[in-house]
mmCIF file of C-alpha atoms and ligand atoms in Angstrom:
data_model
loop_
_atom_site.group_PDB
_atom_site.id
_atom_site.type_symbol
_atom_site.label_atom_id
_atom_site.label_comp_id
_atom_site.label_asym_id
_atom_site.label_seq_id
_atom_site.Cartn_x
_atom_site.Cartn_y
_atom_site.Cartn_z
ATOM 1 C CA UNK A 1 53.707 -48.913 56.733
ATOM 2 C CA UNK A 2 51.210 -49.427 59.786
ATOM 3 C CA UNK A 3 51.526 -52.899 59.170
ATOM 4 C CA UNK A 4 54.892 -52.755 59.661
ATOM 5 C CA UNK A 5 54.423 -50.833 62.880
ATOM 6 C CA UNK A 6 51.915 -53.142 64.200
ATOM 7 C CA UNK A 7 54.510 -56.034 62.965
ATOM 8 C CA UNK A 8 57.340 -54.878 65.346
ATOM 9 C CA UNK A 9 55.403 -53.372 67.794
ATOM 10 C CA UNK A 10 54.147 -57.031 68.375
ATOM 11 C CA UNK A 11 57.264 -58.232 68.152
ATOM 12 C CA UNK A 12 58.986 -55.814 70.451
ATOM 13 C CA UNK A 13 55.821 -56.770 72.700
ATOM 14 C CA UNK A 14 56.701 -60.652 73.341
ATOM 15 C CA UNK A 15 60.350 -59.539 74.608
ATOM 16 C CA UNK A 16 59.106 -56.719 76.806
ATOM 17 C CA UNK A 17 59.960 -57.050 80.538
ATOM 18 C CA UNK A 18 57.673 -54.019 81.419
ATOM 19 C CA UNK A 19 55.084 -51.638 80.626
ATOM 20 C CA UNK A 20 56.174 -48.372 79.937
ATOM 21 C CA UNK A 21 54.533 -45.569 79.598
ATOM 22 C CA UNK A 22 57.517 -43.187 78.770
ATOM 23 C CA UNK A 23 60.306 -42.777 76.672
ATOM 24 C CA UNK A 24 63.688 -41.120 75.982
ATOM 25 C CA UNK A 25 65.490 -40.300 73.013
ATOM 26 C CA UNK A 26 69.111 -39.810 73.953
ATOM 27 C CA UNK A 27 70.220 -37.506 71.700
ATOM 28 C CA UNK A 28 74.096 -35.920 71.238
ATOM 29 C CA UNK A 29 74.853 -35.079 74.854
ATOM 30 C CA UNK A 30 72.738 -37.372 76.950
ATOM 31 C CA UNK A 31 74.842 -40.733 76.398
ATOM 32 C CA UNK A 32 75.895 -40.588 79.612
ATOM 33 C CA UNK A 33 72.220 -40.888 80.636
ATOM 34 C CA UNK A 34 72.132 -44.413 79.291
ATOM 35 C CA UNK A 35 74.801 -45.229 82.290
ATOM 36 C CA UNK A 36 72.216 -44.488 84.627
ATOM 37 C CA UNK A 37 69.727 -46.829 83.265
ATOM 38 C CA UNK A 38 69.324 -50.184 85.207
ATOM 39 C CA UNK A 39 69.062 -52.584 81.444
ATOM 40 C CA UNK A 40 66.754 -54.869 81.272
ATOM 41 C CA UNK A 41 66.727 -55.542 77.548
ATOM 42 C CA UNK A 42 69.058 -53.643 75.380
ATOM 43 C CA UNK A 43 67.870 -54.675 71.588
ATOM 44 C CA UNK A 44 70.402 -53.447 68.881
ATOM 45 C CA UNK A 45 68.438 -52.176 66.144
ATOM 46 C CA UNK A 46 69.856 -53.554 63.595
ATOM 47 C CA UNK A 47 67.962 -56.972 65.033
ATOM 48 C CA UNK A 48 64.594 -55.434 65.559
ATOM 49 C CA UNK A 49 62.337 -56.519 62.335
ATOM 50 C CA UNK A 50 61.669 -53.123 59.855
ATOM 51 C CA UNK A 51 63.896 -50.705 61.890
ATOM 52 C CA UNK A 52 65.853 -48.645 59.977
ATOM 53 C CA UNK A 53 69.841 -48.752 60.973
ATOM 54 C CA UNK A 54 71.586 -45.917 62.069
ATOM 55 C CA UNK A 55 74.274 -45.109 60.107
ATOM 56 C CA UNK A 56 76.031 -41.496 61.687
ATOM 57 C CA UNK A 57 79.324 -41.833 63.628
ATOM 58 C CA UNK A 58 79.040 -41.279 67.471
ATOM 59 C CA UNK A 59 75.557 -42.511 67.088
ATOM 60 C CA UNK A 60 74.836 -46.301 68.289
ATOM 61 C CA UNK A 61 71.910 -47.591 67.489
ATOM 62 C CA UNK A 62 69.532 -49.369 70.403
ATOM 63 C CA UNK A 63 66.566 -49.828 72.124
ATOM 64 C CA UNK A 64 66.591 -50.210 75.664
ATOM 65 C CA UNK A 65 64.185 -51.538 78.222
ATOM 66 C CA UNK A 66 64.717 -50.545 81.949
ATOM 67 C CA UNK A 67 64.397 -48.559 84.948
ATOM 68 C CA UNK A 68 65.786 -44.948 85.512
ATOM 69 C CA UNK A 69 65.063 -43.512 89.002
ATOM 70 C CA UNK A 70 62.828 -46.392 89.495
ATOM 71 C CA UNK A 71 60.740 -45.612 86.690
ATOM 72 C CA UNK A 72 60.279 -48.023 83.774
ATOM 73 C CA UNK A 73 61.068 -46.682 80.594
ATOM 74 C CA UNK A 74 62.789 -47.443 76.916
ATOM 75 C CA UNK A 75 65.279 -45.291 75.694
ATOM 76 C CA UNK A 76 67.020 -44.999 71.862
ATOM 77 C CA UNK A 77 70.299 -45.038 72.212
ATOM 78 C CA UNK A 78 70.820 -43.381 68.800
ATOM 79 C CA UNK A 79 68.106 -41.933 66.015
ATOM 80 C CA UNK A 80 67.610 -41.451 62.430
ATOM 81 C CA UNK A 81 68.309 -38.241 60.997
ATOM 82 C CA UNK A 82 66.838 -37.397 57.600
ATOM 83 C CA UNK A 83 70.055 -36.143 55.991
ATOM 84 C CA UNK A 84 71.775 -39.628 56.285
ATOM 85 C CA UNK A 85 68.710 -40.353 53.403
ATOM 86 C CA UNK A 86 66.092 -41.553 55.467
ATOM 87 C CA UNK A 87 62.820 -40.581 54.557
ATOM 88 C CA UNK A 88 60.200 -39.146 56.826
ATOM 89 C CA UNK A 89 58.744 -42.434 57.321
ATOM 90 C CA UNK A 90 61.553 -43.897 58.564
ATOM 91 C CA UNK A 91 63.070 -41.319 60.697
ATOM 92 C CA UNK A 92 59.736 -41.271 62.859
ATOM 93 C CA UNK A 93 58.940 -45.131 62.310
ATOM 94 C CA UNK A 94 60.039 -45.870 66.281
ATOM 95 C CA UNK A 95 58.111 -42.883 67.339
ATOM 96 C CA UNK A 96 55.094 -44.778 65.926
ATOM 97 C CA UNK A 97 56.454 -47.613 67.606
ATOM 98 C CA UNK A 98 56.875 -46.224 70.642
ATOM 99 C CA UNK A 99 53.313 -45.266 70.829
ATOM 100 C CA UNK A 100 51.951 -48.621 70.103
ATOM 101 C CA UNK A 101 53.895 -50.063 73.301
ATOM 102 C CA UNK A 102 51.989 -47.590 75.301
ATOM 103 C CA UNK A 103 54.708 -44.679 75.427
ATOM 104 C CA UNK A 104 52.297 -41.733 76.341
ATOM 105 C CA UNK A 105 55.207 -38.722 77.471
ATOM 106 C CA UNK A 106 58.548 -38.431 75.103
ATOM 107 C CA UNK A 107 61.978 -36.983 76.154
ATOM 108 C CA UNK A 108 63.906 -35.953 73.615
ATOM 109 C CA UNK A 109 67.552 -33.965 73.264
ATOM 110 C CA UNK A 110 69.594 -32.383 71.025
ATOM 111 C CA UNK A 111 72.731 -30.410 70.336
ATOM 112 C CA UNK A 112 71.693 -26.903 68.320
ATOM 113 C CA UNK A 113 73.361 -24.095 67.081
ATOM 114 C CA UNK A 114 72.233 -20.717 69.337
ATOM 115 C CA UNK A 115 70.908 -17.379 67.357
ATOM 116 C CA UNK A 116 69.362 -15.988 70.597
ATOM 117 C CA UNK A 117 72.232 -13.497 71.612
ATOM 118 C CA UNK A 118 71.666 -14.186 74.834
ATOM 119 C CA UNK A 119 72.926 -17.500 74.642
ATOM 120 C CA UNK A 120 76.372 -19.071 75.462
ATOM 121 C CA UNK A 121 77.724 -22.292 74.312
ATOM 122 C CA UNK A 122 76.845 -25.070 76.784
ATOM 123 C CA UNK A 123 73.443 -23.584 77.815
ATOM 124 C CA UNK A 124 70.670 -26.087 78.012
ATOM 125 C CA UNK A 125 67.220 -24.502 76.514
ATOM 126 C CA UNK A 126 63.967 -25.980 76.949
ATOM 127 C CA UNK A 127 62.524 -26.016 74.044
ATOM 128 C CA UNK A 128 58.851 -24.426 73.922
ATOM 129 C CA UNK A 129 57.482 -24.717 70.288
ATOM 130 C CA UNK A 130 59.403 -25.086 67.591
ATOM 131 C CA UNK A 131 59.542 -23.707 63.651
ATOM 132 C CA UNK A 132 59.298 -27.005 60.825
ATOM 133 C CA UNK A 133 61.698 -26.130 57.674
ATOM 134 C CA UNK A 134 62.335 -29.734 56.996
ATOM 135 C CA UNK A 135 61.706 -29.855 53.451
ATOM 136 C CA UNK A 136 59.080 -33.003 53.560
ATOM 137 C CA UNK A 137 56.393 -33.185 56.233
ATOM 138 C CA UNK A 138 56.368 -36.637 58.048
ATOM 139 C CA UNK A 139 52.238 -36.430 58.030
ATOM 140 C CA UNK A 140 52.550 -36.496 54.309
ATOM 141 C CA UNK A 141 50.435 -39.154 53.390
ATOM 142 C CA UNK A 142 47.367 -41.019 53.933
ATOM 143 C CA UNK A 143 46.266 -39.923 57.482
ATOM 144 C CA UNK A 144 47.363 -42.364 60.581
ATOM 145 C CA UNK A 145 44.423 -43.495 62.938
ATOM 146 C CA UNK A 146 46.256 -42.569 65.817
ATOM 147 C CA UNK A 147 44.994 -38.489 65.275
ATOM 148 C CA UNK A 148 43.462 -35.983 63.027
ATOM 149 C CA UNK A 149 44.365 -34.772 59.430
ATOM 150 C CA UNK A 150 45.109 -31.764 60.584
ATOM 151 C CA UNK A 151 46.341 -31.679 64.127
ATOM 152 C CA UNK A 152 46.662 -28.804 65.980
ATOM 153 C CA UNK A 153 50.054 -27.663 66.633
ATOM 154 C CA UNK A 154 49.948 -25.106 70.294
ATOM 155 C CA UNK A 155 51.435 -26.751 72.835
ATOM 156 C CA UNK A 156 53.550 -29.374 70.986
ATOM 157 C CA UNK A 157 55.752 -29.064 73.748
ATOM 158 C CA UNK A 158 54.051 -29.824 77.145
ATOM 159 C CA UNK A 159 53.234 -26.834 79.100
ATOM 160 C CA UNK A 160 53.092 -28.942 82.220
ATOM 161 C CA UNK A 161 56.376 -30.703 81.839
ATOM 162 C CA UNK A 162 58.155 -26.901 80.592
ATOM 163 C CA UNK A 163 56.615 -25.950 84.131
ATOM 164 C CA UNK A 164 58.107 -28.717 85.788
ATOM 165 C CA UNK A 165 61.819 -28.330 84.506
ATOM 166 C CA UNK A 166 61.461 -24.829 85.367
ATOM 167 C CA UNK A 167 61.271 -25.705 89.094
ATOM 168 C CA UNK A 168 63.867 -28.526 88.669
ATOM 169 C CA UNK A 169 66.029 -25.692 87.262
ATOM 170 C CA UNK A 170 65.711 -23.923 90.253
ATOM 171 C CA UNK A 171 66.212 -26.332 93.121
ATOM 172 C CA UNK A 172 69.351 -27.518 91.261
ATOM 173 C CA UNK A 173 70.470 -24.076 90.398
ATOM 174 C CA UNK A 174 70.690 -24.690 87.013
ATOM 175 C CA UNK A 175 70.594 -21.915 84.313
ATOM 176 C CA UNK A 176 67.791 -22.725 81.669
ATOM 177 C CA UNK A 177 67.324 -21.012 78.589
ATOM 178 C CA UNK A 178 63.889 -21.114 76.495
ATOM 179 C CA UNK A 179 62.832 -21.062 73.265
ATOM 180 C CA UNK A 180 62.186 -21.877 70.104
ATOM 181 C CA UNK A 181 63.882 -24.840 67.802
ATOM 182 C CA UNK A 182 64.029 -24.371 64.344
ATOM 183 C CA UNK A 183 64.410 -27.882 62.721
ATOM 184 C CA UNK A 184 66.483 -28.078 59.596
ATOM 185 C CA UNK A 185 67.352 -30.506 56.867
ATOM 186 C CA UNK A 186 71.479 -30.262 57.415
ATOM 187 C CA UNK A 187 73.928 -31.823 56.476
ATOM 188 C CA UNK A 188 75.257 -28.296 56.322
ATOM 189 C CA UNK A 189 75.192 -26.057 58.935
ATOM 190 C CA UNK A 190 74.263 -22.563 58.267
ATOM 191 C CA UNK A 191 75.295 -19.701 56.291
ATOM 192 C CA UNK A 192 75.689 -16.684 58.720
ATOM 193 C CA UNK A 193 72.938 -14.998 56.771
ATOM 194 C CA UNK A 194 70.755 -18.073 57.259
ATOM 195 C CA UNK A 195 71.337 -17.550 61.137
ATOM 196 C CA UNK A 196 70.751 -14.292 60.711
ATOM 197 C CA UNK A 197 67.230 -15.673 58.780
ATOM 198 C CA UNK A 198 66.299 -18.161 61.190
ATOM 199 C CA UNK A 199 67.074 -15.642 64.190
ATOM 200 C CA UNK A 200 64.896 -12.876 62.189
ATOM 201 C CA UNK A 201 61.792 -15.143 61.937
ATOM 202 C CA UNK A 202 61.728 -16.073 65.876
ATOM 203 C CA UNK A 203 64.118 -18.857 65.747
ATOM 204 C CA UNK A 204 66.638 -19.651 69.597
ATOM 205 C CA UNK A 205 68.223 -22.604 67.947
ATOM 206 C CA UNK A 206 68.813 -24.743 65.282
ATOM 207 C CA UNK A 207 69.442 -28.237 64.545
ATOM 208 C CA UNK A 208 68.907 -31.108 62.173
ATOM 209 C CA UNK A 209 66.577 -33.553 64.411
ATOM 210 C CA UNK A 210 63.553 -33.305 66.737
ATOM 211 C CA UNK A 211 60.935 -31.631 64.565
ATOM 212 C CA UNK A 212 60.024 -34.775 62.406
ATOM 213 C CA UNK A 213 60.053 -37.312 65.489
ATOM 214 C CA UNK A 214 58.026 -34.400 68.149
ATOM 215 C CA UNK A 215 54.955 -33.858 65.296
ATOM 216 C CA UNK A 216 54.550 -37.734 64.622
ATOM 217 C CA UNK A 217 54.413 -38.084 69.006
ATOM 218 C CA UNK A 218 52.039 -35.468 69.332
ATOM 219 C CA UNK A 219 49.650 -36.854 66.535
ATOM 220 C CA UNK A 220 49.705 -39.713 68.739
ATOM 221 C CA UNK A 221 49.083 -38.035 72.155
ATOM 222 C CA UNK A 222 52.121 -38.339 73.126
ATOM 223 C CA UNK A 223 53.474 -35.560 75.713
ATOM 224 C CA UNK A 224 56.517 -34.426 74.817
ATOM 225 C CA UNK A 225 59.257 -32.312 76.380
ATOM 226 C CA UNK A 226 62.614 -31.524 74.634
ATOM 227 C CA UNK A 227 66.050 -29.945 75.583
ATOM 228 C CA UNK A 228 68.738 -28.092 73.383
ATOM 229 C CA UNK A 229 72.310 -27.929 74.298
ATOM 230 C CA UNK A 230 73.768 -24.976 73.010
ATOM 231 C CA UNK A 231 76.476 -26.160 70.998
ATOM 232 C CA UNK A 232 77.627 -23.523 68.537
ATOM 233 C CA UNK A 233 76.881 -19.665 68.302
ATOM 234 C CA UNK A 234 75.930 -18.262 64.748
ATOM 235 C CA UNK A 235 73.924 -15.432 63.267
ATOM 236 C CA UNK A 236 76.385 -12.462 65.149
ATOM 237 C CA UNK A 237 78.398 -9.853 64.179
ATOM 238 C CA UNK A 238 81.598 -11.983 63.731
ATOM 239 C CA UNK A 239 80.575 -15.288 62.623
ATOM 240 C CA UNK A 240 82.279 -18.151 63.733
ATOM 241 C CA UNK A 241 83.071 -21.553 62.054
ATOM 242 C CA UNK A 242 81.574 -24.460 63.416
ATOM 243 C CA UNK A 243 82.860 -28.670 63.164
ATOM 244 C CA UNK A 244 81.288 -31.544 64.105
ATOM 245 C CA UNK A 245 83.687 -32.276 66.603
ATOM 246 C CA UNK A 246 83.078 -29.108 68.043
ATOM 247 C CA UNK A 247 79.575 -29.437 68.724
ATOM 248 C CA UNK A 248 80.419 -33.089 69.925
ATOM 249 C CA UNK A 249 82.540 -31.312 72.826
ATOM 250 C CA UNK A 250 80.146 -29.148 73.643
ATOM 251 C CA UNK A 251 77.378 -31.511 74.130
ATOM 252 C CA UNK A 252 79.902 -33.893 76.200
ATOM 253 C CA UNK A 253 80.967 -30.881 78.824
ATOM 254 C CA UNK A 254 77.266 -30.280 79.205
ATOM 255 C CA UNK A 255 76.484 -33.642 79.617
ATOM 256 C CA UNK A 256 76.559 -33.608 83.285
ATOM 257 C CA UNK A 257 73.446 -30.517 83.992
ATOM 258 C CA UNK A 258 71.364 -32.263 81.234
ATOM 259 C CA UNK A 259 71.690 -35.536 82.645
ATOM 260 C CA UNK A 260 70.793 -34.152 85.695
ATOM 261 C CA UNK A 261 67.680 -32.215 84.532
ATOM 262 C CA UNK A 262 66.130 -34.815 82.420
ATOM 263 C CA UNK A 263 66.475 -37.523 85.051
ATOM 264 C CA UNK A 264 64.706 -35.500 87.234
ATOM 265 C CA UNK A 265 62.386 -34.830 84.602
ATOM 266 C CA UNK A 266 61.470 -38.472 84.431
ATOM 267 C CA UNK A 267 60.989 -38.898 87.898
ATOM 268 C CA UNK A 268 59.011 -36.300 88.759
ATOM 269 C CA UNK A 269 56.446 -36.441 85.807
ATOM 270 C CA UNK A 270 55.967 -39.976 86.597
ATOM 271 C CA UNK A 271 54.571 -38.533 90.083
ATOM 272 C CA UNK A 272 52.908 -35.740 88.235
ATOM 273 C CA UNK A 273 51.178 -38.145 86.267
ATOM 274 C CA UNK A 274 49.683 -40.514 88.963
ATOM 275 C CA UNK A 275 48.878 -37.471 90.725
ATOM 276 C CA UNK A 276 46.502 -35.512 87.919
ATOM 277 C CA UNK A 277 45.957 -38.369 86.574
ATOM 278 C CA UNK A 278 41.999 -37.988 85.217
ATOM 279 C CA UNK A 279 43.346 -34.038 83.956
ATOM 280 C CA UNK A 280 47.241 -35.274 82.566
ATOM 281 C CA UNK A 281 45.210 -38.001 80.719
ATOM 282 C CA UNK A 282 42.526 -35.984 79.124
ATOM 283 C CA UNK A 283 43.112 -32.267 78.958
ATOM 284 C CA UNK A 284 45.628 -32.599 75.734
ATOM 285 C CA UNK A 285 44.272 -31.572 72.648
ATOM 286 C CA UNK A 286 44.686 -34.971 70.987
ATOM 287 C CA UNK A 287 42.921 -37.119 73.587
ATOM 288 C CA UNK A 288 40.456 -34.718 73.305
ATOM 289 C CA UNK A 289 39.792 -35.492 70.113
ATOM 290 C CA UNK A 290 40.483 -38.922 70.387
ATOM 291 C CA UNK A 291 37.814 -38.788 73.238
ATOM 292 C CA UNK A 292 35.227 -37.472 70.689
ATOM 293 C CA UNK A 293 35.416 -39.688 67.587
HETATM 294 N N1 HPA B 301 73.112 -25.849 62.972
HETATM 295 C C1 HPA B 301 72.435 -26.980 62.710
HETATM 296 N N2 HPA B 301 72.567 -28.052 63.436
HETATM 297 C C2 HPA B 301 73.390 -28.033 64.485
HETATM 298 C C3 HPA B 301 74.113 -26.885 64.799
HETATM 299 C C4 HPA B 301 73.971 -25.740 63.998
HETATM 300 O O1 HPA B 301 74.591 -24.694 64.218
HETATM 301 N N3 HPA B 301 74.847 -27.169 65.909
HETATM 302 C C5 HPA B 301 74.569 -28.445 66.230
HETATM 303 N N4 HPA B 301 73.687 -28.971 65.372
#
């Protein structure tokens, strides 16, 4: 498999109009991002040698090279989830990608059913650590050179960059949950006493992505900051049936306030990272150890 990775990284490489250093992972409710992005390259993936092809309605699957509030990035348009059969490999196989381009800080989205009570459908929650119930670990396996065996695992989720939406949040006036993800295998979405489960062991939302594709980035180094959009409610008194299309609508009204948050997002920690640059580059826990092999 790292051949493979080294294989289209190179590849990938040769077509490149830029350098990089950050990424974005639209997820459901952040298409309309993509609109904002001045294209440079837009590669389908389907032509991209040993990508895996995404297969889920509503989800197109690209890569895209370009510029988004002047800063140059690549963004998949579209992502592999492990209930369309993927296997762990695959689903974080441009993640591993990414990082061989020189992606160093990771955006990602998602739409997530809400157990907090607190929450309301349509609320955006930055998402602070996270609880892994996929049933196969994507570090399964003979250890990648890109970090240790056993990586830590506080502050997955970049305190900096959780910091930094924070005071986006409040400039814009923009109401910001936080909390924790729990990532599941799907295709079903839960039971109300599974809510109930996932709510009782810590659990803010839920969802089917994320978790596989934010452990292989930080083995790597990679920063990484994610959003929810509240899509559902589940886990209450009087449970509530959810549909695809449903959580499809939801993401779409909310599109506008995420857009708007992670563009900002991209901007800023762009400046935040020429700015601390000696601390950003070296105070995470995998540089660190990177810095000491
Ligand atoms: N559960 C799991 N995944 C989801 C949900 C949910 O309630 N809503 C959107 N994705």
């Amino acid at each position: 498999m790292y051949e493979k990775i080294q294989a289209t990284a190179a590849w990938l490489k040769e077509k490149m109009p830029s350098n990089p250093t950050t990424a974005i992972i639209l997820g459901t409710g952040l298409g309309r991002l993509a609109e904002e992005i001045e294209i440079s390259l837009a590669i389908e993936y389907k032509d991209i040698p040993n990508f895996p092809i995404s297969t889920v309605e509503g989800h197109s699957g690209q890569f895209i090279f370009g510029k988004l509030g002047g800063v140059d990035i690549i963004a998949m348009k579209g992502r592999f989830h492990y209930y369309e059969g993927y296997s762990m490999q695959e689903v974080t196989f441009p993640i591993r990608v990414m990082y061989e381009l020189g992606i160093r800080t990771l955006f990602v989205s998602n739409a997530a059913g809400g157990m907090n009570p607190g929450f309301k459908i349509g609320d955006l929650m930055v998402i602070t650590d996270h609880i892994n119930f996929f049933p196969e670990h994507p570090l399964r396996g003979k250890n990648y050179p890109t970090g240790p065996r056993f990586p830590d695992m506080h502050e997955t989720y970049d305190p900096a960059l959780i910091k930094l939406a924070g005071q986006i949040a409040r400039e814009k006036k923009i109401r910001l949950q936080y909390g924790v993800y729990v990532g599941v295998q799907g295709p079903t979405f839960e039971t109300p006493a599974e809510y109930r489960m996932y709510r009782t062991l810590g659990g803010d939302t839920v969802g089917m992505s994320t978790v596989p594709e934010v452990i292989v980035a930080h083995h790597c180094g990679i920063r990484t900051f994610g959003i929810s959009v509240v899509t559902d409610l589940g886990g209450f008194d009087n449970p509530v049936e959810v549909s695809h299309e449903e959580v499809q609508e939801a993401a779409d009204k909310a599109q506008p306030i995420m857009t708007e948050i992670m563009r900002e997002m991209i901007v800023r920690s762009e400046k935040l990272k020429h700015e601390k640059n000696e601390q950003y580059n070296t105070d995470h826990p995998t540089e660190t150890w990177k810095s000491q092999k």
